[in-house]
Amino acid sequence: MIVRISDDSLALALGADGLASAFAAAGCVVERVSSWGMHWLEPLVEVDGIGYGPATVDDVPAILDGTSALSIGPITEHPFIKPQQRLTFARAGKTRPLSLEDYAATGGWAGLRRAQAMSGEAVIAEVTQSGLRGRGGAGFPAGIKWNTVAKAPASRKYVVCNADEGDSGTFADRMLMEGDPFQLIEGLAICAHAVGAQAAYIYTRSEYPHAIAKLRAAIELAQGIIAPLHMEVREGAGAYVCGEETSLLNSIEGKRGVVRAKPPLPALEGLFGCPTVVNNVLTIAAIPHILFEGGAAEYAALGVDRSLGTKPIQLAGNIKHGGLYETAFGISLHDLVYTIGGGTASGRPVKAVQVGGPLGAYIPPAQFDLPFDYEAYARADALIGHGGVVVLDDGADMGRLARFAMEFCAVESCGKCTPCRIGSTRGVELLDRIRAGAKVLDPVGALPQMHNAPKLARTADQDIALLEELCETMKFGSLCALGGFTPYPVLSALRHWPEDFQ
Amino acid sequence: MTNERLQEILARHGQSEGPLLPILHDVQRAFGCVSPDMQQVIAQALNLSRAEVHGVVSFYHDFTEEADTRPCVQLCRAEACQARGVEALVEAAEAAAGNRVRISPVYCLGLCSVGPAARIGDALHARLNAASLVKLVEAA
């Protein structure tokens, strides 16, 4: 009997290895596949298409004789899986991550072969036609970026894959790197062919040891297919800001992960001063599908407005049915949180969701009709970011979370620009003062040489006005998204839950 | 002995572009730290100033100048794990750790739908509660 169990690190964290050994000991052939992305059911066991989860070693006999109460029926018919439009994650749960055979049997390398028979210009035209925008958060059209690099006159060019997935509530990059590494490699090879790059780097986090190991093994296996392209994995070192593309480039170069001022754009002067494409994992992984015959038109037919194609959304935090949900743009938060996610894991009412990681706004249930679309979120003073949705129940203290956002920015700031480096620290102090409700005279303002500073302690309203002003300064004065977007969680928490700040 | 192993690491990365971070990772893994003496050797080998190497070592959380030989439990304290109640477990974990184990915060292990999550070496643990976390800390 063939039993399929994921070897995704999330399944490993929940005891998948022990479970696999138990099935092997019972005489089964165990296939370690990627994860379906139904995380509340992990470790999920698949026998003849029927799923059982979350399984423990004690459940092995009942699963084998078909009497287990953990059965969820046929996995592909499950209400979490069936409505999804999986393009980037088409292989999730179905293939063995490091099997070249499985990859080729599911359409692998077809996009690369087709691209190699085309000119770089024609490949870029198809990427442009697909409407693919950067999946890392900024949403910049991939085709335009590639075109800039392709047109730049230089003898050496690079492709860099930003796999520094530091946002809390996101794990799609990790799942893709661990579950379908060849797709990422194929996407990078297509991109390198299109823009004329000789080397490709994948920069990922040291917090993802399993992803690093899988990618390195996959690159070695695919060496003959992607040659003469040089491909290498680079490991970050625990700095959140290195997810910003220019500090990521500095980090690969072996420097402090300090943000660079733009211009020059990385597309013209990027890694080691050469023209460089920097794209997120999900952007690159969408490429092989787009380069299929007719793939670009199919991709462009999905989505809404200017947000085309599919988006792998990550349901996380206090949610009953957490996991990976890939669907066309346009889905509402209400559907994501309640219909698909099943509400909170704790069973308590939803208080807020944070979309887009630590720099994303907190959105109250009253705004849950917001469609998943770059522009709609921007209009609501929020951002999609990398598509992480963190659900919080009514036990959440929004004032504490606002302070956490400022503190996180203060700790992780690269230090290059003042609004981010100093502003975040002042923000923490201000929030502490507001939350303590104490009218304390600012010690600096009290100094005799500070002639224009008020000599009376600020009221709570004045403190809040000052915080808002500080946030404005950070938003428009910071060099990158760390300082620039930290105001989103802070101001949204303040706007929607002022009672948590008293 | 230390120098021999250091030279070996330096030689391994001699050919790569931008070799400093891979070298520092290997050194940190081999010795548990990147001491000022080692920084000097690395700087010389890469034709950098000591200040440049020190600047990089001090910038990244993964590199330390002094070794800490205690076992380390990394506990995710980011928003998604907070939403799943990690803050309520911290006190018990720290009490169990005492001075023997180091509990260090980490901002996201990518297990955001099944938190609270922790990492010990390359082993990951999720859906933790106070009892299972204390057990992990005691066994670390």
XYZ file of C-alpha atoms in Angstrom:
642
model
C 0.000 0.000 0.000
C 1.299 3.480 -0.886
C 0.982 6.110 1.823
C 1.771 9.743 1.073
C 2.926 12.090 3.815
C 4.340 15.586 3.356
C 7.948 16.410 4.140
C 7.237 20.138 4.313
C 8.854 21.595 7.428
C 5.423 22.441 8.833
C 4.484 18.756 8.710
C 7.868 17.862 10.203
C 7.235 20.288 13.068
C 4.059 18.328 13.806
C 5.661 14.892 13.804
C 5.429 13.758 10.160
C 8.753 11.888 10.317
C 7.659 9.679 13.197
C 4.377 9.027 11.436
C 6.166 8.052 8.214
C 8.382 5.609 10.124
C 5.328 4.048 11.743
C 3.703 3.458 8.340
C 6.959 2.047 6.960
C 7.195 -0.296 9.946
C 3.649 -1.452 9.200
C 4.824 -2.532 5.752
C 3.625 0.420 3.648
C 5.533 2.192 0.916
C 5.797 5.773 2.155
C 6.095 8.559 -0.403
C 7.195 11.911 0.969
C 5.406 14.550 -1.075
C 4.876 18.305 -0.824
C 2.094 19.702 1.367
C -1.464 20.292 0.164
C -1.482 23.409 2.301
C -4.287 22.346 4.645
C -2.262 23.077 7.719
C -4.868 22.375 10.362
C -4.928 18.786 9.065
C -1.157 18.278 9.136
C 0.328 15.773 9.397
C -2.021 14.695 6.639
C -1.890 11.098 5.433
C -3.059 10.251 1.918
C -4.040 6.697 1.039
C -5.552 6.126 -2.430
C -6.596 9.766 -2.673
C -8.354 9.738 0.701
C -6.984 12.078 3.368
C -6.635 11.488 7.113
C -5.527 14.195 9.487
C -4.244 15.455 11.777
C -2.749 12.006 12.314
C -0.542 10.674 15.084
C 1.329 7.400 15.376
C -1.610 5.968 17.336
C -3.895 6.450 14.330
C -1.828 4.225 12.014
C -3.774 0.942 12.442
C -7.188 2.593 11.994
C -6.014 4.469 8.876
C -4.671 1.250 7.378
C -7.901 -0.698 7.878
C -9.984 2.264 6.685
C -11.916 2.780 9.923
C -10.228 5.988 11.060
C -12.522 8.820 12.149
C -9.905 11.265 10.844
C -10.968 10.677 7.243
C -11.746 13.837 5.267
C -12.743 11.935 2.120
C -11.103 12.517 -1.269
C -8.592 15.350 -0.856
C -9.189 16.902 -4.272
C -12.904 17.216 -3.443
C -12.293 18.893 -0.080
C -14.057 22.286 0.202
C -10.728 23.963 0.999
C -9.011 22.540 -2.101
C -11.756 22.298 -4.721
C -12.553 26.008 -5.267
C -8.870 26.994 -5.489
C -7.273 28.018 -8.779
C -3.846 26.558 -8.315
C -1.334 27.529 -10.977
C 1.805 28.288 -8.986
C 0.935 25.556 -6.496
C -0.463 23.132 -9.070
C 1.857 20.387 -7.820
C 1.252 20.951 -4.105
C 0.539 17.655 -2.380
C 0.959 15.687 -5.588
C 4.657 15.357 -6.333
C 7.848 14.423 -4.536
C 9.787 17.710 -4.264
C 13.164 16.341 -5.356
C 11.942 13.925 -8.011
C 12.950 15.048 -11.499
C 10.714 12.296 -12.793
C 7.610 13.651 -11.007
C 8.456 17.157 -12.144
C 8.832 16.220 -15.801
C 5.669 14.103 -15.679
C 3.644 17.127 -14.516
C 4.698 19.479 -17.310
C 8.038 20.458 -15.840
C 10.651 22.092 -18.098
C 8.108 22.589 -20.927
C 8.081 26.340 -20.331
C 11.873 26.487 -20.318
C 12.203 24.467 -23.522
C 9.659 26.669 -25.262
C 11.381 29.823 -23.977
C 14.784 28.621 -25.125
C 13.444 28.290 -28.662
C 12.271 31.914 -28.524
C 14.187 35.193 -28.461
C 14.570 36.944 -25.109
C 12.391 39.735 -26.448
C 9.555 37.345 -27.283
C 9.723 35.784 -23.801
C 9.508 39.208 -22.176
C 6.573 40.102 -24.436
C 4.659 37.080 -23.111
C 5.480 37.928 -19.499
C 4.255 41.475 -20.126
C 1.112 40.164 -21.818
C 0.311 37.956 -18.807
C 0.020 41.060 -16.613
C 2.220 39.435 -13.933
C 3.152 41.891 -11.202
C 5.746 41.450 -8.480
C 4.333 39.146 -5.824
C 6.644 40.386 -3.085
C 4.406 43.320 -2.249
C 5.271 46.276 -4.443
C 3.357 44.885 -7.416
C 5.689 46.235 -10.091
C 5.008 44.744 -13.552
C 7.534 41.940 -14.090
C 7.703 42.390 -17.868
C 8.766 46.035 -17.600
C 11.489 45.194 -15.092
C 12.821 42.379 -17.273
C 12.767 44.626 -20.318
C 14.841 47.286 -18.541
C 17.473 44.706 -17.630
C 17.452 43.145 -21.102
C 17.956 46.539 -22.763
C 20.708 47.661 -20.370
C 24.088 47.507 -22.097
C 26.376 45.317 -19.970
C 28.454 42.208 -20.442
C 27.419 40.744 -17.091
C 23.862 40.563 -15.726
C 22.223 38.830 -12.790
C 18.913 37.378 -11.736
C 18.235 37.480 -8.007
C 15.330 35.679 -6.406
C 14.120 37.385 -3.256
C 13.236 34.470 -0.977
C 13.779 36.433 2.234
C 10.255 35.806 3.434
C 10.425 37.576 6.789
C 6.808 38.708 7.135
C 4.891 37.099 9.936
C 1.891 35.247 8.531
C 3.556 34.310 5.244
C 4.883 30.914 4.265
C 4.100 30.525 0.553
C 7.731 31.082 -0.487
C 8.867 28.478 2.014
C 6.258 25.984 0.838
C 7.217 26.514 -2.770
C 10.958 26.198 -2.143
C 10.434 23.046 -0.112
C 7.620 21.563 -2.155
C 8.381 22.455 -5.767
C 11.975 23.701 -5.989
C 12.356 22.770 -9.663
C 9.595 25.196 -10.628
C 11.552 28.049 -9.080
C 14.724 26.868 -10.807
C 12.899 26.677 -14.127
C 11.481 30.182 -13.663
C 14.931 31.561 -12.902
C 16.406 29.828 -15.940
C 13.687 31.328 -18.151
C 14.306 34.779 -16.694
C 18.078 34.473 -17.161
C 17.540 33.439 -20.784
C 15.151 36.351 -21.374
C 17.390 39.085 -19.984
C 20.758 37.541 -20.868
C 22.013 36.879 -17.336
C 24.903 34.543 -16.573
C 24.224 33.906 -12.901
C 21.202 33.547 -10.624
C 21.154 33.866 -6.852
C 18.382 32.772 -4.518
C 18.621 34.703 -1.259
C 16.687 33.069 1.540
C 16.529 33.179 5.321
C 18.652 31.259 7.796
C 15.341 30.554 9.612
C 14.444 28.222 6.704
C 17.072 25.453 6.944
C 14.855 22.881 5.209
C 14.176 25.163 2.257
C 17.892 25.840 1.863
C 18.732 22.131 1.881
C 15.990 21.280 -0.626
C 16.983 24.081 -2.994
C 20.664 23.154 -2.910
C 19.841 19.525 -3.637
C 17.454 20.518 -6.428
C 19.960 22.842 -8.084
C 22.505 20.031 -8.123
C 19.982 17.645 -9.707
C 18.968 20.208 -12.335
C 22.529 21.295 -13.121
C 22.590 19.611 -16.530
C 19.246 21.119 -17.544
C 19.991 24.745 -16.702
C 23.679 24.808 -17.744
C 25.570 27.022 -18.455
C 23.607 29.200 -16.015
C 25.297 29.415 -12.611
C 22.762 29.137 -9.793
C 23.437 29.446 -6.100
C 21.538 29.720 -2.823
C 22.646 32.449 -0.423
C 21.665 32.323 3.213
C 20.588 35.462 5.060
C 21.634 36.066 8.636
C 18.569 37.099 10.575
C 18.060 40.650 9.327
C 14.433 41.410 8.404
C 15.399 44.450 6.340
C 17.304 42.226 3.878
C 13.933 41.417 2.314
C 14.164 44.925 0.833
C 15.720 44.440 -2.568
C 18.643 46.854 -2.335
C 19.728 45.752 1.133
C 19.395 42.170 -0.096
C 21.844 42.973 -2.891
C 24.272 44.499 -0.387
C 23.947 41.379 1.731
C 24.824 39.073 -1.176
C 27.817 41.286 -1.894
C 28.975 40.617 1.682
C 28.126 44.019 3.117
C 25.897 45.259 5.916
C 22.293 44.933 4.793
C 21.855 48.677 4.435
C 19.260 50.026 2.026
C 20.535 51.808 -1.085
C 19.005 55.037 -2.336
C 17.160 54.703 -5.645
C 17.990 55.679 -8.363
C 20.016 53.962 -9.665
C 17.473 51.179 -10.036
C 18.747 47.634 -9.445
C 17.586 46.888 -12.996
C 20.395 49.163 -14.197
C 22.920 49.017 -11.352
C 22.140 46.083 -9.104
C 24.301 43.238 -7.857
C 28.003 44.167 -8.082
C 26.890 47.210 -10.071
C 25.479 45.106 -12.927
C 21.917 45.142 -14.322
C 19.886 42.805 -12.113
C 16.365 41.427 -12.059
C 15.158 41.113 -8.465
C 11.886 39.192 -8.201
C 10.054 37.397 -5.419
C 9.814 33.586 -5.290
C 6.143 33.602 -6.296
C 6.776 35.939 -9.228
C 9.510 33.684 -10.598
C 7.535 30.521 -9.864
C 4.597 31.818 -11.912
C 6.823 32.091 -14.989
C 6.970 28.433 -16.147
C 3.170 28.349 -16.345
C 3.021 31.645 -18.249
C 5.552 30.348 -20.778
C 3.422 27.311 -21.588
C 1.736 27.530 -24.996
C -1.134 29.968 -24.367
C -0.215 30.316 -20.694
C 0.131 34.096 -20.777
C -3.398 34.660 -22.104
C -4.831 32.180 -19.605
C -3.050 33.987 -16.785
C -4.225 37.417 -17.921
C -7.828 36.192 -18.068
C -7.830 35.686 -14.279
C -8.096 38.382 -11.657
C -9.617 41.847 -11.554
C -8.756 45.297 -12.864
C -4.953 45.624 -12.969
C -4.337 42.748 -10.560
C -4.180 39.801 -12.924
C -3.574 36.113 -12.449
C -3.655 34.202 -9.194
C -2.355 35.039 -5.757
C -1.269 32.417 -3.228
C -2.906 33.716 -0.049
C -1.690 32.519 3.323
C -4.273 32.118 6.084
C -2.525 32.309 9.432
C -2.737 33.283 13.046
C -5.862 32.584 15.042
C -7.798 30.888 12.238
C -9.562 27.542 12.272
C -8.587 26.392 8.786
C -5.174 27.923 8.212
C -3.044 27.186 5.194
C -2.343 28.076 1.603
C -5.180 29.269 -0.610
C -4.316 30.160 -4.205
C -7.041 31.908 -6.118
C -7.591 34.671 -8.648
C -7.389 38.235 -7.364
C -10.652 39.802 -6.214
C -11.692 37.480 -3.371
C -13.040 39.280 -0.283
C -11.625 39.072 3.218
C -15.020 37.918 4.422
C -14.831 34.838 2.215
C -11.225 34.200 3.214
C -11.697 34.523 6.946
C -15.172 33.031 7.442
C -16.187 30.861 4.470
C -12.767 29.351 3.808
C -10.967 29.912 7.093
C -13.912 28.957 9.295
C -13.427 31.892 11.686
C -11.018 31.881 14.609
C -9.305 28.809 16.011
C -10.215 29.922 19.523
C -13.909 30.133 18.607
C -14.067 33.752 19.769
C -15.206 36.644 17.540
C -12.732 38.070 15.013
C -11.387 41.432 16.125
C -9.031 42.255 13.273
C -6.950 40.810 10.504
C -3.528 42.017 9.516
C -2.897 41.662 5.806
C 0.613 41.976 4.403
C 2.888 41.137 7.303
C 4.268 43.326 10.102
C 4.023 46.389 7.854
C 0.421 45.764 6.835
C -2.650 47.518 8.164
C -5.025 46.010 10.714
C -8.433 45.713 9.091
C -11.662 45.580 11.162
C -14.518 43.176 10.277
C -16.557 46.171 9.028
C -14.196 46.382 6.047
C -14.144 42.678 5.210
C -15.847 43.252 1.835
C -12.553 44.654 0.522
C -11.572 42.732 -2.627
C -8.044 41.265 -2.781
C -6.584 43.695 -5.305
C -3.470 45.912 -5.114
C -5.307 49.158 -5.911
C -8.381 48.511 -3.725
C -6.117 47.924 -0.728
C -4.060 51.015 -1.469
C -7.269 53.086 -1.555
C -8.220 51.720 1.877
C -4.790 52.699 3.316
C -3.772 49.056 3.467
C -1.532 46.753 1.486
C -1.590 43.235 0.153
C 2.116 42.751 0.639
C 3.048 39.141 0.224
C -0.527 37.963 0.803
C -0.349 36.911 4.426
C -3.617 37.156 6.384
C -3.191 37.014 10.154
C -6.452 36.681 12.084
C -6.773 38.005 15.642
C -9.599 37.276 18.071
C -11.165 39.701 20.539
C -8.429 39.032 23.081
C -5.954 41.051 21.005
C -4.719 44.331 22.487
C -4.347 46.615 19.473
C -2.397 49.190 21.460
C 0.192 46.574 22.337
C 0.350 45.420 18.724
C 0.864 49.010 17.546
C 3.728 49.346 19.987
C 5.114 46.007 18.778
C 5.117 47.315 15.193
C 7.143 50.385 16.172
C 9.495 48.340 18.349
C 10.043 45.831 15.541
C 10.927 48.686 13.198
C 13.338 50.128 15.763
C 15.112 46.785 16.187
C 15.228 45.896 12.504
C 15.946 49.330 11.018
C 19.146 49.291 8.973
C 19.923 52.742 10.326
C 20.506 54.532 7.059
C 17.647 57.034 7.134
C 16.589 59.112 10.128
C 12.768 58.792 9.997
C 13.042 55.035 10.372
C 16.004 54.819 12.748
C 15.003 57.564 15.196
C 11.306 57.841 14.384
C 10.561 54.264 15.368
C 12.224 54.691 18.763
C 10.342 57.940 19.381
C 7.207 56.096 18.288
C 7.693 53.422 20.943
C 8.182 56.108 23.607
C 5.086 57.990 22.467
C 2.954 54.864 22.469
C 4.180 53.971 25.941
C 3.211 57.423 27.153
C -0.210 57.288 25.494
C -0.946 53.827 26.829
C 0.211 54.660 30.344
C -2.106 57.668 30.288
C 0.476 59.576 32.283
C 0.988 63.232 31.540
C 4.747 63.349 31.778
C 6.675 66.406 30.718
C 9.035 65.525 27.885
C 12.481 65.689 29.578
C 14.139 67.129 26.471
C 11.424 69.744 26.064
C 11.911 70.742 29.695
C 15.557 71.724 29.168
C 16.115 75.487 29.583
C 17.724 75.810 26.157
C 14.600 74.417 24.405
C 12.982 77.836 24.157
C 10.134 76.925 21.821
C 9.110 73.648 23.467
C 5.905 73.666 25.526
C 6.618 73.703 29.247
C 3.444 71.848 30.171
C 3.002 68.104 29.817
C 1.143 67.130 26.628
C -2.409 65.894 26.893
C -3.346 62.484 25.471
C -4.873 64.193 22.413
C -1.682 66.136 21.801
C 0.349 62.926 22.135
C -1.867 61.211 19.578
C -1.590 64.169 17.207
C 2.175 63.989 17.598
C 2.145 60.252 16.875
C 0.149 60.867 13.715
C 2.595 63.548 12.643
C 5.512 61.225 13.323
C 3.843 58.527 11.229
C 3.419 60.985 8.347
C 7.114 61.795 8.526
C 8.091 58.126 8.538
C 5.699 57.321 5.694
C 7.008 59.960 3.318
C 10.556 60.430 4.564
C 11.859 56.856 4.842
C 14.044 55.321 2.177
C 12.325 51.943 2.078
C 9.162 50.119 3.087
C 10.347 49.270 6.613
C 10.127 52.833 7.913
C 7.643 53.837 5.242
C 5.024 51.192 6.005
C 5.377 50.785 9.786
C 2.802 53.606 10.151
C 0.168 51.370 8.491
C -0.324 48.951 11.414
C 0.119 51.774 13.940
C -2.338 54.230 12.404
C -4.904 51.590 11.453
C -4.917 50.256 15.018
C -5.272 53.788 16.342
C -8.062 54.664 13.915
C -10.220 51.575 14.384
C -9.605 50.669 18.033
C -8.915 53.967 19.867
C -10.253 52.385 23.067
C -7.186 50.107 23.156
C -4.921 53.127 23.498
C -6.365 54.509 26.723
C 44.059 24.335 15.236
C 41.533 27.165 15.140
C 43.557 28.877 12.479
C 43.792 25.733 10.378
C 40.031 25.291 10.357
C 39.558 28.974 9.640
C 41.925 28.791 6.684
C 40.057 25.759 5.436
C 36.767 27.707 5.505
C 38.361 30.664 3.747
C 39.772 28.417 1.038
C 36.395 26.770 0.477
C 34.799 30.102 -0.468
C 37.784 31.577 -2.281
C 36.199 31.431 -5.712
C 32.708 32.739 -4.982
C 31.385 36.250 -5.562
C 30.733 38.156 -2.351
C 32.049 35.398 -0.067
C 31.857 37.216 3.286
C 28.418 36.061 4.490
C 28.935 32.383 3.567
C 32.306 32.512 5.355
C 30.807 34.095 8.471
C 28.047 31.467 8.548
C 30.592 28.652 8.371
C 32.768 30.259 11.032
C 29.798 30.854 13.342
C 28.747 27.213 12.898
C 32.233 25.840 13.459
C 33.234 27.969 16.455
C 29.944 29.278 17.854
C 31.127 32.849 17.291
C 33.163 35.153 15.073
C 35.700 36.546 17.527
C 37.666 39.767 16.908
C 40.789 37.669 16.205
C 38.971 35.661 13.577
C 37.593 38.863 12.073
C 41.139 40.067 11.577
C 42.127 36.893 9.741
C 39.009 37.041 7.555
C 39.583 40.718 6.773
C 43.142 40.036 5.688
C 42.142 37.120 3.478
C 39.414 39.120 1.702
C 41.446 42.329 1.484
C 38.935 44.186 3.646
C 39.475 46.408 6.659
C 38.775 45.000 10.109
C 36.113 47.663 10.512
C 34.273 46.416 7.447
C 34.179 42.840 8.714
C 33.238 43.972 12.211
C 30.465 46.097 10.715
C 28.977 43.083 8.979
C 29.300 40.795 12.021
C 27.562 43.322 14.247
C 24.787 44.050 11.729
C 23.320 40.550 11.495
C 21.566 38.830 14.397
C 23.017 35.422 13.458
C 26.627 36.382 14.171
C 28.062 36.864 17.642
C 31.503 37.918 18.835
C 31.414 35.664 21.876
C 30.352 32.041 22.026
C 27.361 31.009 24.110
C 27.592 27.275 24.696
C 24.135 26.930 26.232
C 21.506 25.106 24.176
C 19.240 27.572 22.414
C 15.483 27.426 21.973
C 14.220 29.930 19.423
C 10.637 30.877 20.156
C 8.651 32.709 17.491
C 7.221 35.945 18.890
C 5.868 37.485 15.678
C 2.264 38.622 15.139
C 0.838 35.304 13.903
C 2.234 33.376 16.873
C 1.106 36.205 19.174
C -2.396 35.754 17.758
C -2.142 32.103 18.744
C -1.095 32.907 22.293
C 2.694 32.620 22.430
C 3.053 35.472 24.919
C 1.232 33.447 27.575
C 3.871 30.702 27.308
C 6.957 32.862 27.680
C 7.028 33.010 31.452
C 6.809 29.229 31.893
C 9.478 28.672 29.241
C 11.841 31.140 30.854
C 11.298 29.596 34.276
C 12.077 26.147 32.873
C 15.119 27.477 31.049
C 16.700 29.226 34.011
C 20.323 29.896 33.231
C 20.920 26.537 31.578
C 19.049 27.159 28.318
C 18.897 30.312 26.221
C 15.413 31.296 25.039
C 15.819 33.653 22.121
C 13.053 35.335 20.176
C 12.800 34.759 16.457
C 10.575 36.680 14.108
C 8.831 34.072 12.067
C 9.668 30.459 11.316
C 7.053 30.279 8.552
C 4.742 28.077 10.629
C 2.197 30.859 11.064
C -0.945 28.739 10.782
C 0.107 26.231 13.461
C 1.868 28.393 16.058
C 3.123 28.831 18.685
C 6.296 27.507 17.075
C 9.862 26.926 18.185
C 13.158 25.842 16.666
C 15.997 23.945 18.319
C 18.900 23.473 15.928
C 17.231 22.420 12.687
C 14.320 20.713 14.449
C 10.990 22.535 14.363
C 8.072 22.240 16.767
C 4.553 23.633 16.400
C 1.125 23.759 18.109
C 2.956 24.268 21.373
C 1.241 24.787 24.695
C 2.820 25.580 28.047
C 3.367 21.913 28.917
C 4.887 20.853 25.599
C 7.116 23.935 25.433
C 8.408 23.376 28.971
C 9.130 19.761 28.035
C 11.104 20.937 24.988
C 13.088 23.427 27.040
C 13.898 20.817 29.666
C 15.072 18.358 27.028
C 17.153 20.937 25.130
